[in-house]
PDB file of C-alpha atoms in Angstrom:
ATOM      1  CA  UNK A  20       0.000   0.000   0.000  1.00 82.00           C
ATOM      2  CA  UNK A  21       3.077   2.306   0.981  1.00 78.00           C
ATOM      3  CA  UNK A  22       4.387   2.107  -2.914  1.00 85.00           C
ATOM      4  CA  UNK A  23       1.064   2.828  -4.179  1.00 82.00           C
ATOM      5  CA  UNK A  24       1.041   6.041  -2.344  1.00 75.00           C
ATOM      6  CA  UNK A  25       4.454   6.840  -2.613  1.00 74.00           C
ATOM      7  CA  UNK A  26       3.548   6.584  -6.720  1.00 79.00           C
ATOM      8  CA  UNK A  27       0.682   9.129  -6.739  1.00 76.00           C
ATOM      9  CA  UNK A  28       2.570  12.082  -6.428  1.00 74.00           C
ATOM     10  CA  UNK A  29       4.699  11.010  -9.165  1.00 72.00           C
ATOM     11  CA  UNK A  30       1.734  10.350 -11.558  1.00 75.00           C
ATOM     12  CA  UNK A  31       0.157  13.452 -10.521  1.00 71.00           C
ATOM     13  CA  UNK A  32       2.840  15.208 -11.725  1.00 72.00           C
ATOM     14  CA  UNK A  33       3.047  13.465 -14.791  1.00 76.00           C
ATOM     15  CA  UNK A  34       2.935  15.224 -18.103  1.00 81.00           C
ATOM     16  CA  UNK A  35       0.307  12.646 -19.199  1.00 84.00           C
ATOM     17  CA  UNK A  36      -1.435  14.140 -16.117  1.00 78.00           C
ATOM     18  CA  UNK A  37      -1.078  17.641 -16.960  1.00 77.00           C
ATOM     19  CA  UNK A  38      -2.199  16.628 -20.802  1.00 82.00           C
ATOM     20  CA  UNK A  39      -5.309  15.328 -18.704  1.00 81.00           C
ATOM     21  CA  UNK A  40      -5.929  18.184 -16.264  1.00 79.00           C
ATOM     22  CA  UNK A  41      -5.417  20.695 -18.825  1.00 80.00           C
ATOM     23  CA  UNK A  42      -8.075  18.787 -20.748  1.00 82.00           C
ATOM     24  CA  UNK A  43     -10.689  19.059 -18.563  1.00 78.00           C
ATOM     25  CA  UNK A  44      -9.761  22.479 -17.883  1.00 77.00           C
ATOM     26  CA  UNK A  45     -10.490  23.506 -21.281  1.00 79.00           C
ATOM     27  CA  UNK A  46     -13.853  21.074 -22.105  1.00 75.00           C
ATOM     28  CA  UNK A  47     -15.301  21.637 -18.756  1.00 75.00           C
ATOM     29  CA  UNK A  48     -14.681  25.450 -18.165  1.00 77.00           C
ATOM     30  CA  UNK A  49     -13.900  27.184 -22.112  1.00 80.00           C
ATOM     31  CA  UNK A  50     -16.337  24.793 -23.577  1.00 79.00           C
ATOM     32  CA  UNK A  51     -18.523  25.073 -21.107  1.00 78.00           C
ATOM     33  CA  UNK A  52     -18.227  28.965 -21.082  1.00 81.00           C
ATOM     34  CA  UNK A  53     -18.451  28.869 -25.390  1.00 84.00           C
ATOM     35  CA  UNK A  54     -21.387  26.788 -24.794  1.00 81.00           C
ATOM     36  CA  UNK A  55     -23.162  29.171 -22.857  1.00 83.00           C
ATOM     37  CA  UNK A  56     -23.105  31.326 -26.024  1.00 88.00           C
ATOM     38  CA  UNK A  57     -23.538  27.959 -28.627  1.00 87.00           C
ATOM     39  CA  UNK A  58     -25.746  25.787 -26.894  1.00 84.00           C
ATOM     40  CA  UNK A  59     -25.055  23.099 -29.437  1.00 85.00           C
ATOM     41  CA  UNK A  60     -21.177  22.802 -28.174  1.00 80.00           C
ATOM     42  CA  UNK A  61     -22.431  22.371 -24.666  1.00 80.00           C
ATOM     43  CA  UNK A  62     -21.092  19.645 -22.981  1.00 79.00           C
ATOM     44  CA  UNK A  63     -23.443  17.026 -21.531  1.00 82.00           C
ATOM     45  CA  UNK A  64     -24.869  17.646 -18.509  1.00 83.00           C
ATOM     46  CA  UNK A  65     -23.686  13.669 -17.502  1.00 82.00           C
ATOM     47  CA  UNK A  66     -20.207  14.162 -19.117  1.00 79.00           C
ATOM     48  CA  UNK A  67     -19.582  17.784 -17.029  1.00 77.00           C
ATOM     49  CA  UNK A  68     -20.736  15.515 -13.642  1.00 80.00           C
ATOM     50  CA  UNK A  69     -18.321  13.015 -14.416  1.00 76.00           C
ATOM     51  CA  UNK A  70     -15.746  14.809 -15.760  1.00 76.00           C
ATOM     52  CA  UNK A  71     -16.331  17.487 -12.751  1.00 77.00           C
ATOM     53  CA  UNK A  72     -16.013  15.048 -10.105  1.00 76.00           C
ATOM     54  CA  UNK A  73     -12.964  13.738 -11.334  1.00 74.00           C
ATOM     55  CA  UNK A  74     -11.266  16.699 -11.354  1.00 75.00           C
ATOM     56  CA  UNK A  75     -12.798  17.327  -7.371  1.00 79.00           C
ATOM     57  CA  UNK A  76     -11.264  14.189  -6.892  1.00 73.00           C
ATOM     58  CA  UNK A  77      -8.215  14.845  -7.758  1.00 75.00           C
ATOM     59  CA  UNK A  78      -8.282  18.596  -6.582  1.00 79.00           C
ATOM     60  CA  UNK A  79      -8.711  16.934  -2.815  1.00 73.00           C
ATOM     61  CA  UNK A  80      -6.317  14.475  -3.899  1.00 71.00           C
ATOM     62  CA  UNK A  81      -3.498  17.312  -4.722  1.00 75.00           C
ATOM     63  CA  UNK A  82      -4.746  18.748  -1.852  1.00 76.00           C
ATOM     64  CA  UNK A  83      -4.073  16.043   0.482  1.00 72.00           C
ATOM     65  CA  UNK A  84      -0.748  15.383  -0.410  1.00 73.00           C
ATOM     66  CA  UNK A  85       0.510  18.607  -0.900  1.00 76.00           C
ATOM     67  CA  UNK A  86      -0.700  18.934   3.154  1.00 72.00           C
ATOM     68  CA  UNK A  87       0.781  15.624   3.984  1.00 71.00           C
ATOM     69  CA  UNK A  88       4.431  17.099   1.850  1.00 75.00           C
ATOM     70  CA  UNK A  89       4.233  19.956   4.418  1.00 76.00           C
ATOM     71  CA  UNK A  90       3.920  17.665   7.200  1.00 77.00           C
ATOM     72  CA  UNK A  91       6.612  15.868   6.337  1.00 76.00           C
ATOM     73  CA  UNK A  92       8.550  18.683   5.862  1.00 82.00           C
ATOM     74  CA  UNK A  93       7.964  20.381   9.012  1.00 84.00           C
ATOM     75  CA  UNK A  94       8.798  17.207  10.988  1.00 84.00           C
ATOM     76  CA  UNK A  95      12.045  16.369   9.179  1.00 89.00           C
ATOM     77  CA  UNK A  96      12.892  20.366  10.003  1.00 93.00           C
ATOM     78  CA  UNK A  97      11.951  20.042  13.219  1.00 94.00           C
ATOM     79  CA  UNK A  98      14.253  16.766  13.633  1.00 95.00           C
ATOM     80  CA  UNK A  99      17.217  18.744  12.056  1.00 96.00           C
ATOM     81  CA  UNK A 100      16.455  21.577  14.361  1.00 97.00           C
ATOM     82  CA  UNK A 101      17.143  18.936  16.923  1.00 97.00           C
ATOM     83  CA  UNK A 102      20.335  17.644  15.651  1.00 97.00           C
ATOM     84  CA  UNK A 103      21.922  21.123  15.176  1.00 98.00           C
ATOM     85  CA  UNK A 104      21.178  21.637  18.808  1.00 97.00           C
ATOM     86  CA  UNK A 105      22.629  18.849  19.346  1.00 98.00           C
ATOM     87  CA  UNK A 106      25.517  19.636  17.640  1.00 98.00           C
ATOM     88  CA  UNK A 107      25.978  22.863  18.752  1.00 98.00           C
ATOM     89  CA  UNK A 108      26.296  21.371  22.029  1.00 98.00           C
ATOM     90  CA  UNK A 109      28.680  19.088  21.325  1.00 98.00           C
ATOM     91  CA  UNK A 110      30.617  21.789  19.930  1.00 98.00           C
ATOM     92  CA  UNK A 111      30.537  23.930  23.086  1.00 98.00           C
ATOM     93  CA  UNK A 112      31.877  20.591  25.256  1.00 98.00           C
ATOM     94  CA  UNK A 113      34.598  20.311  22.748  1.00 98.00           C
ATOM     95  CA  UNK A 114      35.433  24.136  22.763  1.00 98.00           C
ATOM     96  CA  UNK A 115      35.990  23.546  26.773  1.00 98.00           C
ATOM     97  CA  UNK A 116      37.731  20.181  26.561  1.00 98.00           C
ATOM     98  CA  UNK A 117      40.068  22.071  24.356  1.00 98.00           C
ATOM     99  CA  UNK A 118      40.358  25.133  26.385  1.00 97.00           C
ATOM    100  CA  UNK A 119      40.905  23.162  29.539  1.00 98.00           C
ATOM    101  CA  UNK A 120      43.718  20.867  27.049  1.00 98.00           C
ATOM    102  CA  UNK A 121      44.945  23.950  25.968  1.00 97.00           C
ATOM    103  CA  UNK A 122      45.488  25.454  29.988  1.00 97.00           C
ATOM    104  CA  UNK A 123      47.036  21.739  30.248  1.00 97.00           C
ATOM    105  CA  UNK A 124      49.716  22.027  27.818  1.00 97.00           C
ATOM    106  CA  UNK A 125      50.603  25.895  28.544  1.00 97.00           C
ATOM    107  CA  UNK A 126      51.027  25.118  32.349  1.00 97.00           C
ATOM    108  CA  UNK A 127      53.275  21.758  31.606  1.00 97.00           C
ATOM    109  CA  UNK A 128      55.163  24.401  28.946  1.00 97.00           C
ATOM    110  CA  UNK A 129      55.966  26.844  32.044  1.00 96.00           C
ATOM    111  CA  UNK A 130      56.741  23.552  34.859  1.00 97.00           C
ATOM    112  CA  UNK A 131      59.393  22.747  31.456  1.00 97.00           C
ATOM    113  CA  UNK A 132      60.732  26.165  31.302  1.00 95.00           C
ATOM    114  CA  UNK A 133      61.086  26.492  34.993  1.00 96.00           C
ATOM    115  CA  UNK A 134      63.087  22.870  35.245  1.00 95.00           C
ATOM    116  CA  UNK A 135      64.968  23.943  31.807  1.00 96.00           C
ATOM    117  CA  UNK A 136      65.901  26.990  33.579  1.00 95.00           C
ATOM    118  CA  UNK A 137      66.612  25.540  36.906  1.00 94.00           C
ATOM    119  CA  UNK A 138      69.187  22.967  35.179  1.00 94.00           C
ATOM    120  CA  UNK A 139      70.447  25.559  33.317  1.00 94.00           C
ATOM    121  CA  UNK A 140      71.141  27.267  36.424  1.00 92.00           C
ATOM    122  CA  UNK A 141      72.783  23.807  37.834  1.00 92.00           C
ATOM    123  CA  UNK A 142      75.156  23.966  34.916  1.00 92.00           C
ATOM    124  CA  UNK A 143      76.377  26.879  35.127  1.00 90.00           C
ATOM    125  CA  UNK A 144      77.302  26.290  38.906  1.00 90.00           C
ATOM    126  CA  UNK A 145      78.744  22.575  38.149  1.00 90.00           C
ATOM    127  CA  UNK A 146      80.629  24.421  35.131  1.00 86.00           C
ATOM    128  CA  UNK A 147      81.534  27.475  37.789  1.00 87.00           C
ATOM    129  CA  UNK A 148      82.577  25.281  40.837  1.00 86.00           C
ATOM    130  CA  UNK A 149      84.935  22.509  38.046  1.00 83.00           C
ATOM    131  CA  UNK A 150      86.687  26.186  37.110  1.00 83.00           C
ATOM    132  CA  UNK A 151      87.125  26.810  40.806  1.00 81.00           C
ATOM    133  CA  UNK A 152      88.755  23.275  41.339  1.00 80.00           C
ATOM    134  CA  UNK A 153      91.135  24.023  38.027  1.00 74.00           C
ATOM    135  CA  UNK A 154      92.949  27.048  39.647  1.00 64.00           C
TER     136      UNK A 154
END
């Protein structure tokens, strides 16, 4: 049943179903109009029922999935509405997982420049006390 549906909207849109609605448009409404004027091109009153009712049909047919399109649409916005929350806050968690990384790596950068520095310092009286012990 859910291919049959899915297929309507496709054959509505058909050119065979334009050909068809454009048909009717012109016997049922210009011919109909002309044969106010020419009574003997009037369509028959049976043929203008049928031929009306099947365009009602399909009318409330259009009508029906072109409402049930919208539907669909505003649900699958809705959804990605969602998501992008979503994702926007698992952006903002990885913006502070890198700014706390980030504080991390700078404060293990100074502990290494204050060690660097401090053997530095070492050296310098190692190198200073072996030039004592030379003279």
């Amino acid at each position: 049943m859910k291919k049959f549906l899915d297929k309507i909207p496709v054959v509505l849109s058909s050119d065979i179903s334009i050909f068809i609605f454009l048909f009717l448009f012109v016997y049922l409404f210009l011919i109909g109009v002309i044969g106010l004027f020419v009574p003997a091109l009037a369509p028959s009153s049976n043929m203008q029922l049928v031929l009306g009712n099947y365009t009602n049909v399909t009318s409330a047919l259009g009508a029906a999935i072109s409402a049930g399109a919208a539907t669909a649409a505003h649900t699958s916005v809705k959804r990605l509405h969602i998501k992008n929350d979503e994702l926007q806050e698992s952006m903002r968690n990885l913006h502070k997982k890198n700014d706390r990384l980030n504080d991390s790596i700078n404060e293990l950068q100074d502990k290494h420049d204050k060690v660097h520095e401090s053997l530095e310092n070492l050296h310098k009286k190692i190198d200073k006390i072996s030039s004592n012990q030379k003279n």
